[in-house]
XYZ file of C-alpha atoms in Angstrom:
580
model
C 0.000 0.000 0.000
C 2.778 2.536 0.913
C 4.105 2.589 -2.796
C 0.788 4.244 -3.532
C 1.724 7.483 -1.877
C 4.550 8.046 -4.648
C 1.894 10.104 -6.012
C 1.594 12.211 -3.408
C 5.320 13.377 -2.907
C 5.178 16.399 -5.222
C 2.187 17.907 -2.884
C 4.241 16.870 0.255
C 7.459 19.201 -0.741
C 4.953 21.655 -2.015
C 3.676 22.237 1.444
C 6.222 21.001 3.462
C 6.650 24.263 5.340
C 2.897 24.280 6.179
C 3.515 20.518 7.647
C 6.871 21.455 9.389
C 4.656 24.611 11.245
C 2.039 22.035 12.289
C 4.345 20.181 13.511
C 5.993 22.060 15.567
C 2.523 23.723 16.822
C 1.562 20.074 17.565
C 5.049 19.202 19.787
C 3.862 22.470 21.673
C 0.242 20.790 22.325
C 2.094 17.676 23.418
C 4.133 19.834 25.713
C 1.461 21.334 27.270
C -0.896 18.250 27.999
C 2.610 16.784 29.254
C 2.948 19.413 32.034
C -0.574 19.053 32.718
C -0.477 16.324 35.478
C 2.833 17.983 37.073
C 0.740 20.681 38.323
C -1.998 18.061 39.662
C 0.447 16.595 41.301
C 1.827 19.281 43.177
C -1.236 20.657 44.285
C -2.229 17.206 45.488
C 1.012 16.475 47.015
C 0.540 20.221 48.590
C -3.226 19.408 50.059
C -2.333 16.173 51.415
C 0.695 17.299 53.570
C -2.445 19.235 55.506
C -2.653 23.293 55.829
C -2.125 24.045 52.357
C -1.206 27.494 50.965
C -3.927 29.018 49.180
C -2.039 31.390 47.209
C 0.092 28.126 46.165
C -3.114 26.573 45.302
C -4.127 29.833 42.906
C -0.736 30.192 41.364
C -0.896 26.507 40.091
C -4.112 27.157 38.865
C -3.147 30.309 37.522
C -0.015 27.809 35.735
C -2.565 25.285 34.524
C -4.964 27.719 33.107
C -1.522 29.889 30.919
C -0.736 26.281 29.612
C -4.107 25.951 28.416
C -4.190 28.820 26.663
C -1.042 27.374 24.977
C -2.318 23.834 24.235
C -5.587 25.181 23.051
C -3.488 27.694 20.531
C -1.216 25.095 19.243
C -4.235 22.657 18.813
C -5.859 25.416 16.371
C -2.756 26.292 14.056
C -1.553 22.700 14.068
C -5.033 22.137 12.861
C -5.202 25.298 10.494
C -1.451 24.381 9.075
C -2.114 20.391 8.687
C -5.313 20.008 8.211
C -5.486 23.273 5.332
C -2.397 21.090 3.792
C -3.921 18.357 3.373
C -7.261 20.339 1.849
C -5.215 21.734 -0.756
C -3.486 17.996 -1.562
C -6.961 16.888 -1.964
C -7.782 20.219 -4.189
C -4.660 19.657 -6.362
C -5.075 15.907 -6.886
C -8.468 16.638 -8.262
C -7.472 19.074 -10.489
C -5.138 16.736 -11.248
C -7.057 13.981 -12.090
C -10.016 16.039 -13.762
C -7.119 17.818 -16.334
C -6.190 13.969 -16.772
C -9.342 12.523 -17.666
C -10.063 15.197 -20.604
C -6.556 14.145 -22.447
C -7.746 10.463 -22.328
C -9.404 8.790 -25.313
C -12.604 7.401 -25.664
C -11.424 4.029 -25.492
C -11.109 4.644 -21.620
C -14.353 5.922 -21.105
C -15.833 2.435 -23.038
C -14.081 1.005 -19.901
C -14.939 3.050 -17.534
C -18.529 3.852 -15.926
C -19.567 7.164 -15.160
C -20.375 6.405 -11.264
C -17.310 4.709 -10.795
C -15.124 7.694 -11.584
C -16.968 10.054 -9.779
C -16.874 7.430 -6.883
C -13.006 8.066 -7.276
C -13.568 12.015 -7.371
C -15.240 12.029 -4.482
C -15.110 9.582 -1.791
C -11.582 8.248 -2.459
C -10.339 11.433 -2.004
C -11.606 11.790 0.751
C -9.808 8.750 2.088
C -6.582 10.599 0.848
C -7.412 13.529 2.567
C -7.339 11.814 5.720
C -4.147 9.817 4.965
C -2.089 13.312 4.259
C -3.330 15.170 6.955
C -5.033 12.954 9.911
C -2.823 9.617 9.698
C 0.339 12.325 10.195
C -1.357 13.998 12.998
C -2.073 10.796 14.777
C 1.562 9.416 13.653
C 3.257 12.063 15.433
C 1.657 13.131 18.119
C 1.043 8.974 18.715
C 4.673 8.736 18.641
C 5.417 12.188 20.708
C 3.214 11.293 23.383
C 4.166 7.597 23.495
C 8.280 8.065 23.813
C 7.791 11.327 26.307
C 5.495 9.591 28.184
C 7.249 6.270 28.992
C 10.227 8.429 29.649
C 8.519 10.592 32.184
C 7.330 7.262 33.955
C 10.576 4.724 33.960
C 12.755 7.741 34.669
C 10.705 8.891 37.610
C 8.722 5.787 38.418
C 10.676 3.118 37.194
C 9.481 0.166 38.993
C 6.149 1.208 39.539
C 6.471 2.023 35.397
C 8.048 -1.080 34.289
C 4.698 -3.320 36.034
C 1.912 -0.832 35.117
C 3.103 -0.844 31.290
C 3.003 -4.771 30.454
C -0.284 -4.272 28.690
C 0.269 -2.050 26.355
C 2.705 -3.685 24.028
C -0.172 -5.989 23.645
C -2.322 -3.179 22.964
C -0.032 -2.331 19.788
C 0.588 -6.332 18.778
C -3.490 -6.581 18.090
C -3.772 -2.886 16.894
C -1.350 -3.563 14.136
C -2.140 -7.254 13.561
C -6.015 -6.057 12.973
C -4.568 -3.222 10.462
C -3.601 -5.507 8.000
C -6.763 -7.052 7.655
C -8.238 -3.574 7.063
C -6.756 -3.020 3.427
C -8.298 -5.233 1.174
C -11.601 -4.271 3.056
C -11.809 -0.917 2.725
C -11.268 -1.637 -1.156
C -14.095 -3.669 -1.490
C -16.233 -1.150 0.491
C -15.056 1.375 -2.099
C -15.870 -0.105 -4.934
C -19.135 -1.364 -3.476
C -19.519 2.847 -3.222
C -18.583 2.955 -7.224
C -21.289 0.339 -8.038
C -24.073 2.528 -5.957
C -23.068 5.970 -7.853
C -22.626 4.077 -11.046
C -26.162 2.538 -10.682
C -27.924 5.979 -9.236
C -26.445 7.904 -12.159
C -27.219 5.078 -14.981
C -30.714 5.682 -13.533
C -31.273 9.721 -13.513
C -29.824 9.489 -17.365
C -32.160 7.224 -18.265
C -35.077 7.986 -15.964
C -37.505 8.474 -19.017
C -36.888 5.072 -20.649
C -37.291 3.493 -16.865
C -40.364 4.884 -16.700
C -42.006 4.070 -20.144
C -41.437 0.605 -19.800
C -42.457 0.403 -16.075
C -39.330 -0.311 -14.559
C -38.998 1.347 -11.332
C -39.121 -2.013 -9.443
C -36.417 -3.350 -11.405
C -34.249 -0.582 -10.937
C -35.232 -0.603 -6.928
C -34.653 -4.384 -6.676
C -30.912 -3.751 -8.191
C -30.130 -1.185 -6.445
C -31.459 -2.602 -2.883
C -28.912 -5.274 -3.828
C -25.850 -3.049 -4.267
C -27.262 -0.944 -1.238
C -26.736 -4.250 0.778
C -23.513 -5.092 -0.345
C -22.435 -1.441 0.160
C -23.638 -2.305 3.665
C -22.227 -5.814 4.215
C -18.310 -4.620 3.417
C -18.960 -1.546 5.841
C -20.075 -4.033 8.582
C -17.165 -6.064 7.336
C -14.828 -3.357 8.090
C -16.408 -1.870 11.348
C -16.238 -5.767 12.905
C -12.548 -5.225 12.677
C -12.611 -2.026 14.216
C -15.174 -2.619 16.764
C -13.217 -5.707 18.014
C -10.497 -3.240 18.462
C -11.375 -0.739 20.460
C -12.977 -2.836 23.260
C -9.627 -4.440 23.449
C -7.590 -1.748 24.140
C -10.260 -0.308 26.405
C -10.259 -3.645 28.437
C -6.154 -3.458 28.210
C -6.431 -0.009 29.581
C -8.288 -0.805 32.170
C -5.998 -3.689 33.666
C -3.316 -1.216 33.457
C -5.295 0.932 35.969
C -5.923 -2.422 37.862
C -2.383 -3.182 38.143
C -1.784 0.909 39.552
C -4.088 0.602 42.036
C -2.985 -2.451 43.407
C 0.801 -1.704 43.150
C 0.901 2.359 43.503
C -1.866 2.227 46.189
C 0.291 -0.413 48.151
C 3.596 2.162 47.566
C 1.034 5.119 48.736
C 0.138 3.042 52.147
C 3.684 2.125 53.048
C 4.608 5.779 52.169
C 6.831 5.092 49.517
C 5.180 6.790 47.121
C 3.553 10.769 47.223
C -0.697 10.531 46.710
C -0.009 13.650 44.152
C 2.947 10.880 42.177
C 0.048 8.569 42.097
C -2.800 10.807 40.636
C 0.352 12.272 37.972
C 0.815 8.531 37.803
C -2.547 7.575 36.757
C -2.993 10.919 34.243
C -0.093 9.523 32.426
C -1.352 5.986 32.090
C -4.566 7.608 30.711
C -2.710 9.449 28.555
C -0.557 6.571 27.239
C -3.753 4.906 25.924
C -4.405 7.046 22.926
C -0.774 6.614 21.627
C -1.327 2.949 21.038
C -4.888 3.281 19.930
C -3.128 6.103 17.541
C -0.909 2.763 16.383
C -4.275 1.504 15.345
C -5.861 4.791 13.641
C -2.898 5.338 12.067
C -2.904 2.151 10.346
C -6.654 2.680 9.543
C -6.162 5.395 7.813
C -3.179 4.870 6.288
C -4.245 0.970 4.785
C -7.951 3.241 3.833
C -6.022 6.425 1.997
C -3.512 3.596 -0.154
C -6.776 1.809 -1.413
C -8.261 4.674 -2.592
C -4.466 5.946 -3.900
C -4.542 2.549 -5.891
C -7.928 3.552 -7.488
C -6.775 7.062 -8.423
C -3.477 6.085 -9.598
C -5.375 3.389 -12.018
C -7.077 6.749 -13.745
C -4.036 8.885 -13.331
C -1.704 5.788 -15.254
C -4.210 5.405 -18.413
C -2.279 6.573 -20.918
C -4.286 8.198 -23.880
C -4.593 6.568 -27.022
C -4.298 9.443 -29.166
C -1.958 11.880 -28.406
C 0.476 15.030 -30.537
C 3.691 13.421 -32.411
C 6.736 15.401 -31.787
C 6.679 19.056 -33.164
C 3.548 18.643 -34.672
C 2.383 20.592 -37.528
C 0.107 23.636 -37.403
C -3.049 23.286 -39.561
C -3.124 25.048 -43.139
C -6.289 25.716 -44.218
C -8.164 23.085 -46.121
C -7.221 22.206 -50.404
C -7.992 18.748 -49.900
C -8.522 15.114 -47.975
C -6.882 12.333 -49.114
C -7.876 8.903 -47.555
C -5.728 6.345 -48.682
C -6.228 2.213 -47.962
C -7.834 2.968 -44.818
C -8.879 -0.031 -42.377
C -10.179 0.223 -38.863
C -11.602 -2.686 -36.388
C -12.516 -1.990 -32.627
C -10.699 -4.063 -30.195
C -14.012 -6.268 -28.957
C -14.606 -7.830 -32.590
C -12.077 -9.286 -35.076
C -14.131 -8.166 -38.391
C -13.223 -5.265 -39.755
C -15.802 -1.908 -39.698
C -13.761 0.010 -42.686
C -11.589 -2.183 -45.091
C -9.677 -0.845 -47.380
C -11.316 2.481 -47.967
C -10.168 4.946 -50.987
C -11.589 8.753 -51.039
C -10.651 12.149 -51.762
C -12.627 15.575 -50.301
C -11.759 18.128 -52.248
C -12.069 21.661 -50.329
C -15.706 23.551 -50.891
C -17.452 20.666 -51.728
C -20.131 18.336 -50.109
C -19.606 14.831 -49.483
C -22.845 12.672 -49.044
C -22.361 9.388 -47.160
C -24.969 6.678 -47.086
C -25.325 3.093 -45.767
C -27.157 0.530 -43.284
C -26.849 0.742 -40.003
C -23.144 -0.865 -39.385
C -21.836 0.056 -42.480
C -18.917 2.474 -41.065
C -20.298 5.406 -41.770
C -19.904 7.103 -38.073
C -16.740 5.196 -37.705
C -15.218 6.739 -41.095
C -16.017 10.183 -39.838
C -14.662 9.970 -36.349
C -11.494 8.703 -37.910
C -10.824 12.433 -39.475
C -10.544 14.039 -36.439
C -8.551 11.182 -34.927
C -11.541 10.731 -32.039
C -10.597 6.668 -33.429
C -6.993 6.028 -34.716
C -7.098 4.484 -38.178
C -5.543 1.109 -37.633
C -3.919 0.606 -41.474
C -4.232 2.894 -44.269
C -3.756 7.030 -44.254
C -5.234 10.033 -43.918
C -3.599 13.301 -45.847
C -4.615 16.834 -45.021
C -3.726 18.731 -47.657
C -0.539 16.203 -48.082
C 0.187 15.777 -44.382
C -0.709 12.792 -42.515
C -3.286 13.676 -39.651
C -1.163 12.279 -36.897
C 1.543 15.147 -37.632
C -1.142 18.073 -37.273
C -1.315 19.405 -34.222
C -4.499 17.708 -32.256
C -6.172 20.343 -30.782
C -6.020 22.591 -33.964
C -6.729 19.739 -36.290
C -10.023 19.122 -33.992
C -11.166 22.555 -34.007
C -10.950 22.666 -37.562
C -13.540 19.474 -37.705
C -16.772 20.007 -36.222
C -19.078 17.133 -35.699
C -22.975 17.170 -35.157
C -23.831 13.206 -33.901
C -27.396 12.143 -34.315
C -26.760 11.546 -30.467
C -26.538 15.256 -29.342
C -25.131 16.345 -26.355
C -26.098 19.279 -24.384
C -25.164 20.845 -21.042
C -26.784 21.976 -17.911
C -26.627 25.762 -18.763
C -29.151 27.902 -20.823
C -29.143 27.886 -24.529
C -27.135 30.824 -25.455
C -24.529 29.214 -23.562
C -24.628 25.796 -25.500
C -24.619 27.877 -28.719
C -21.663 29.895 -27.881
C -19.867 26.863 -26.430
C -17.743 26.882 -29.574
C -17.012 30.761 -29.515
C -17.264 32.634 -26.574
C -16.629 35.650 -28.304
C -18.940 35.385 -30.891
C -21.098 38.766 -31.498
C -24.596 39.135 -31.546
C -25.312 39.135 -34.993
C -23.494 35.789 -35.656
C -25.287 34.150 -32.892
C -28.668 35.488 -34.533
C -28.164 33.937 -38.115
C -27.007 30.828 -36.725
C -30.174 30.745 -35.102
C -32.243 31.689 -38.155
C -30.341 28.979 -40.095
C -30.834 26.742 -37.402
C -34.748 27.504 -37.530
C -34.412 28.114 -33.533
C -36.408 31.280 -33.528
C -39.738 29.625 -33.962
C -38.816 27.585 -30.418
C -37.470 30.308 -28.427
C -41.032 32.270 -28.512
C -41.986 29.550 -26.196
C -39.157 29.303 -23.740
C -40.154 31.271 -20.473
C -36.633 32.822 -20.829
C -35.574 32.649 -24.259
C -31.987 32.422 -24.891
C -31.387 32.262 -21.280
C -33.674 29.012 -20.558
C -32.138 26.309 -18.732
C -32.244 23.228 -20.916
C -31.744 20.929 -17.736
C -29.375 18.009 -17.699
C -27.988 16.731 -20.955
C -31.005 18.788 -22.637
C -33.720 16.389 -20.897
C -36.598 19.229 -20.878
C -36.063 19.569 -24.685
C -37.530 17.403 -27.800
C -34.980 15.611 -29.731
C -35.479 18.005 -32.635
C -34.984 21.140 -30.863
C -31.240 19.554 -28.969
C -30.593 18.363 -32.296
C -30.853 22.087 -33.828
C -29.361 23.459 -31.231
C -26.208 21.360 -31.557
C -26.598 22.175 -35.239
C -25.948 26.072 -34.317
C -23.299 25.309 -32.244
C -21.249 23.915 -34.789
C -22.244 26.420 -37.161
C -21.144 29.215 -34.534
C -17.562 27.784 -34.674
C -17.368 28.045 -38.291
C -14.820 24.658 -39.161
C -12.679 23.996 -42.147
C -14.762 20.629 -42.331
C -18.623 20.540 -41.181
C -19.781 17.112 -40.313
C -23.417 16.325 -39.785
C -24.097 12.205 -38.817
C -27.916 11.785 -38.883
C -28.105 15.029 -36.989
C -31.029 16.166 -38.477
C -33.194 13.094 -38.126
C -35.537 14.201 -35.553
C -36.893 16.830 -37.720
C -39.427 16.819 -40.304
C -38.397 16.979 -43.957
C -39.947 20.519 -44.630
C -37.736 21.785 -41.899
C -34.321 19.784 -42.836
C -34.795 21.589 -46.608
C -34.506 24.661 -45.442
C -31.958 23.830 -42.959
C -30.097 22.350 -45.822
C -30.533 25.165 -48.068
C -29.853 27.909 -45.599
C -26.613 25.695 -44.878
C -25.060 25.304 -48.418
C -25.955 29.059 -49.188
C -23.804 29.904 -45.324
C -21.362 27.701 -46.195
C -20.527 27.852 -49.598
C -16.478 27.265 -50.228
C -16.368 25.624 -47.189
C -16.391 21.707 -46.526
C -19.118 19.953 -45.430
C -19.934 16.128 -44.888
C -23.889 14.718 -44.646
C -24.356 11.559 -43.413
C -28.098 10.557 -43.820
C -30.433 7.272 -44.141
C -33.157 10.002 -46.203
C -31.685 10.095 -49.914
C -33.803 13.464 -50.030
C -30.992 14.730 -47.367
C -28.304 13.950 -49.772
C -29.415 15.584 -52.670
C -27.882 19.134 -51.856
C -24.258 16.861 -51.903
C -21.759 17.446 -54.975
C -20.984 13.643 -54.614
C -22.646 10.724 -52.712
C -20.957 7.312 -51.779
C -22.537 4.338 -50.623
C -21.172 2.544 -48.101
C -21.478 -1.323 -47.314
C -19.578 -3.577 -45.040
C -17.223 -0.582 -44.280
C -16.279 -0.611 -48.158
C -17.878 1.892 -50.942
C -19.931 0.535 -53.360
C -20.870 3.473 -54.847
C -19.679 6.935 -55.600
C -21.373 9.765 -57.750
C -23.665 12.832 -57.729
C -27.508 12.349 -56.975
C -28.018 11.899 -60.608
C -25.687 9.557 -61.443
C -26.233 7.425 -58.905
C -30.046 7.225 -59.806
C -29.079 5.770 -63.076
C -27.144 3.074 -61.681
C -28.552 -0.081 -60.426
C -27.528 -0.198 -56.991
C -28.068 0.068 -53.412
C -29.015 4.025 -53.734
C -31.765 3.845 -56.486
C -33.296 1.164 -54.362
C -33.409 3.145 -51.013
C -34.512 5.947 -53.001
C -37.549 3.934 -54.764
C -38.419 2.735 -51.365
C -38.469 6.174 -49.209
C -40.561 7.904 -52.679
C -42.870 4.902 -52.210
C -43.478 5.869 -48.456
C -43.564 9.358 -48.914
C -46.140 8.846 -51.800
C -48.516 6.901 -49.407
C -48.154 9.596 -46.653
C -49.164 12.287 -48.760
């Protein structure tokens, strides 16, 4: 488990000043409470003698109260130094972690469930939390207190010391020999968290399909199982831990026993002062939070390197797609050259795109069309390398796409999916998402083209409506627009739209489609549709099947041929003929 704090290090000499002043404001707490029973002791020893001083009496008091006032300010900056350490660690790592999972590729996130990482946002940090700043408060001041006070007692008390004390190594044996059971535990109880979070957030995003098909029991029955496991590793754990403690409180107590048999026998034959026996007995009931911080220490330690080894899982994945060395700025468009291009996914040994031949030239519009698993999404994520091609080669404008510089080459292709997604913030601010800085006016055609102005007339707030999480209080047509005029905003070298117009009707797609070509003419743009009526506006059409084309040609030409297009396009005039 310790190898897991590598990770945390770089934050450790960050703040290291910030630990070294807790430290020392905790030594001065440990001081304090150490002087504590000195003053009981002489006032005791002071009463018993008979005809005590009272002004002695008030100056110890006076003593005890000054020391106090120390203890209690040392307890509040060791706190405010340690403890504020360790909240920035925790802030840091997150950061951390969050600027790591946007460089990683999708391929992660097809391995990864939502719920789980959050789980690892969240909670397991908070484990870590507690390792950097708790687990070295009870470390030190465990160890401080220990060594100081088994000094104070075999140097002053030594053979009154050396009987009282033969508990407590036992005390630490079972503390430490219950730690290592604690681990592998506290992993399982985490991960039993990740399955909750991944469940509850698999069924808010898909609360409307759980509800048309009646599901709600289903969902409850699942997740009163995972609620119960989630329950059963916690009780797991706190067995451990609750065996512990009444231990060392049973351990604790013997050690008393063993004083007031042996000191009270030293007090009677006057060998021993009754204020030495009550400093005595404060220092034996001091001793007993050292060794149970033996076993809190360990806790949290063996809790914080589980959750390390969850975070350092995310913060390890490399990303699949990354820059080459020095890559290339990107020129605008002349052309797209895709050369013998192949691609398969890692789950299935058939190919999606074999062998794939097809040049874009700039200005023009590229109509793509196929059944469902033909490639056609695949082929267009493979431009802006959201897939790397597996064989084959992509040329912009003569330069292989892996030399362009990613982020550039990315904002110069913008994709619309048929699967939109939308944010939890109003609708200006998913149109500008693209271009902050975008002025009025563009954000008003945009809309126009998008045919947007229609919908916002019944928005309470216009613009400024909250569409709710991932869009849920909007129709699919209206998130699918939307998307449309954020892509538009950005204005890209290469426009791609996959099915993204789908949940429209056809009377509104032609004049999105019109108002489109006539905004973006001598630009590039890329219309992947299943309605041949889509495709039409397209210079040049190709028909894909089995991730190969089997067709290529304007709207026209196509029509002529006997093939896969002039039979989807009999079939859809055949439907549209017996709707009208």
């Amino acid at each position: 488990m310790l190898k897991e704090y590598k990770t945390l290090l770089p934050y450790l000499q960050k703040y290291r000043f910030k630990y070294i002043a807790g430290f020392l404001c905790l030594l001065m707490t440990d001081a304090g409470q150490l002087y504590i029973p000195q003053f009981i002791k002489q006032a005791v020893n002071t009463i018993s003698e008979g005809n005590p001083d009272r002004n002695d009496i008030l100056w110890l008091m006076l003593q005890m109260v000054l020391v106090a006032f120390v203890i209690s300010a040392g307890r509040f900056f060791w706190r405010f130094f340690i403890h504020g350490a360790s909240r920035r660690i925790e802030t840091k790592l997150r950061e951390r972690i969050f600027q790591h999972l946007l460089l990683l590729s999708s391929s992660f996130y097809g391995r990864n469930k939502t719920g789980d990482l959050m789980a690892r946002m969240t909670n397991d940090m908070k484990a870590v939390r507690m390792a950097s700043g708790m687990a070295f408060v009870a470390f030190t001041d465990g160890l401080f207190m220990a060594v100081a006070i088994l000094l104070i007692l075999i140097i002053n008390y030594t053979k009154l010391a050396l009987i009282t004390i033969i508990p407590f190594p036992f005390i630490t044996l079972i503390v430490l020999l219950a730690g290592r059971l604690l681990g592998h535990r506290f992993k399982r109880v985490q991960d039993s968290y990740s399955v909750i979070s991944d469940r509850v957030q698999e069924l808010i995003s898909g609360i409307r399909v759980v509800k048309t098909f009646r599901k709600e029991k289903h969902f409850l029955d699942l997740f009163s199982k995972d609620n119960d496991d989630y329950w059963a590793a916690n009780i797991s754990l706190t067995k451990i831990w609750g065996f512990i403690f009444p231990i060392v409180m049973f351990l604790s107590g013997i050690t008393v026993s063993l004083l007031l048999y042996f000191g009270g026998k030293e007090v009677i034959l006057g060998e021993l002062q009754p204020g030495d026996f009550v400093a005595v007995l404060s220092y034996l009931g001091m001793l007993t939070w050292p060794m149970m911080g033996a076993g809190f220490t360990v806790n949290i330690i063996q809790r914080g390197g589980a959750s390390l080894k969850r975070i350092n899982q995310v913060l390890s994945a490399e990303p699949d797609i990354v820059d080459c060395p020095d890559p290339v700025k990107v020129p605008p468009l002349v052309s797209m050259k895709i050369s013998g291009l192949a691609y398969r996914f890692e789950t299935s040994s058939v190919p999606v795109i074999s062998g794939l031949n097809l040049e874009i030239e700039s200005g023009s519009t590229l109509g793509i069309l196929g059944r469902t698993g033909s490639g056609k999404t695949t082929l267009i994520r493979l431009l802006p390398r959201i897939l790397e091609l597996s064989e084959g080669s992509i040329l912009y404008n003569d330069i292989p796409i892996q030399k362009l510089e990613l982020s550039q080459l990315r904002s110069a292709i913008s994709m619309v999916p048929q699967e939109t997604i939308l944010f939890s913030r109003t609708i200006r601010e998913n149109i500008i998402f693209a271009r902050n800085e975008a002025s009025q006016e563009e954000l008003d055609k945009v809309i126009y083209i998008s045919t947007l102005e229609r919908d916002l007339k019944n928005f309470p707030e216009g613009l400024d409506t909250l569409v709710g999480e991932r869009g849920i209080t909007l129709s699919g047509g209206q998130k699918q627009r939307i998307a449309l005029a954020r892509a538009l905003l950005a204005n890209p070298e290469i426009l791609i739209l996959d099915d993204a117009l789908s949940a429209v009707d056809t009377k509104t797609e032609e004049f999105i489609l019109n108002q489109l070509m006539k905004e973006r003419k001598g630009k590039t743009n890329i219309l992947i549709s299943h309605r041949v009526s889509t495709l039409q506006v397209a210079d040049n059409i190709l028909v894909l099947e089995n991730g190969r084309i089997i067709q290529y040609g304007s709207h026209q030409h196509l029509l002529k041929e006997d093939g896969l297009y002039r039979k989807i396009h009999t079939l859809q005039s055949l439907e549209n003929a017996e709707i009208s």
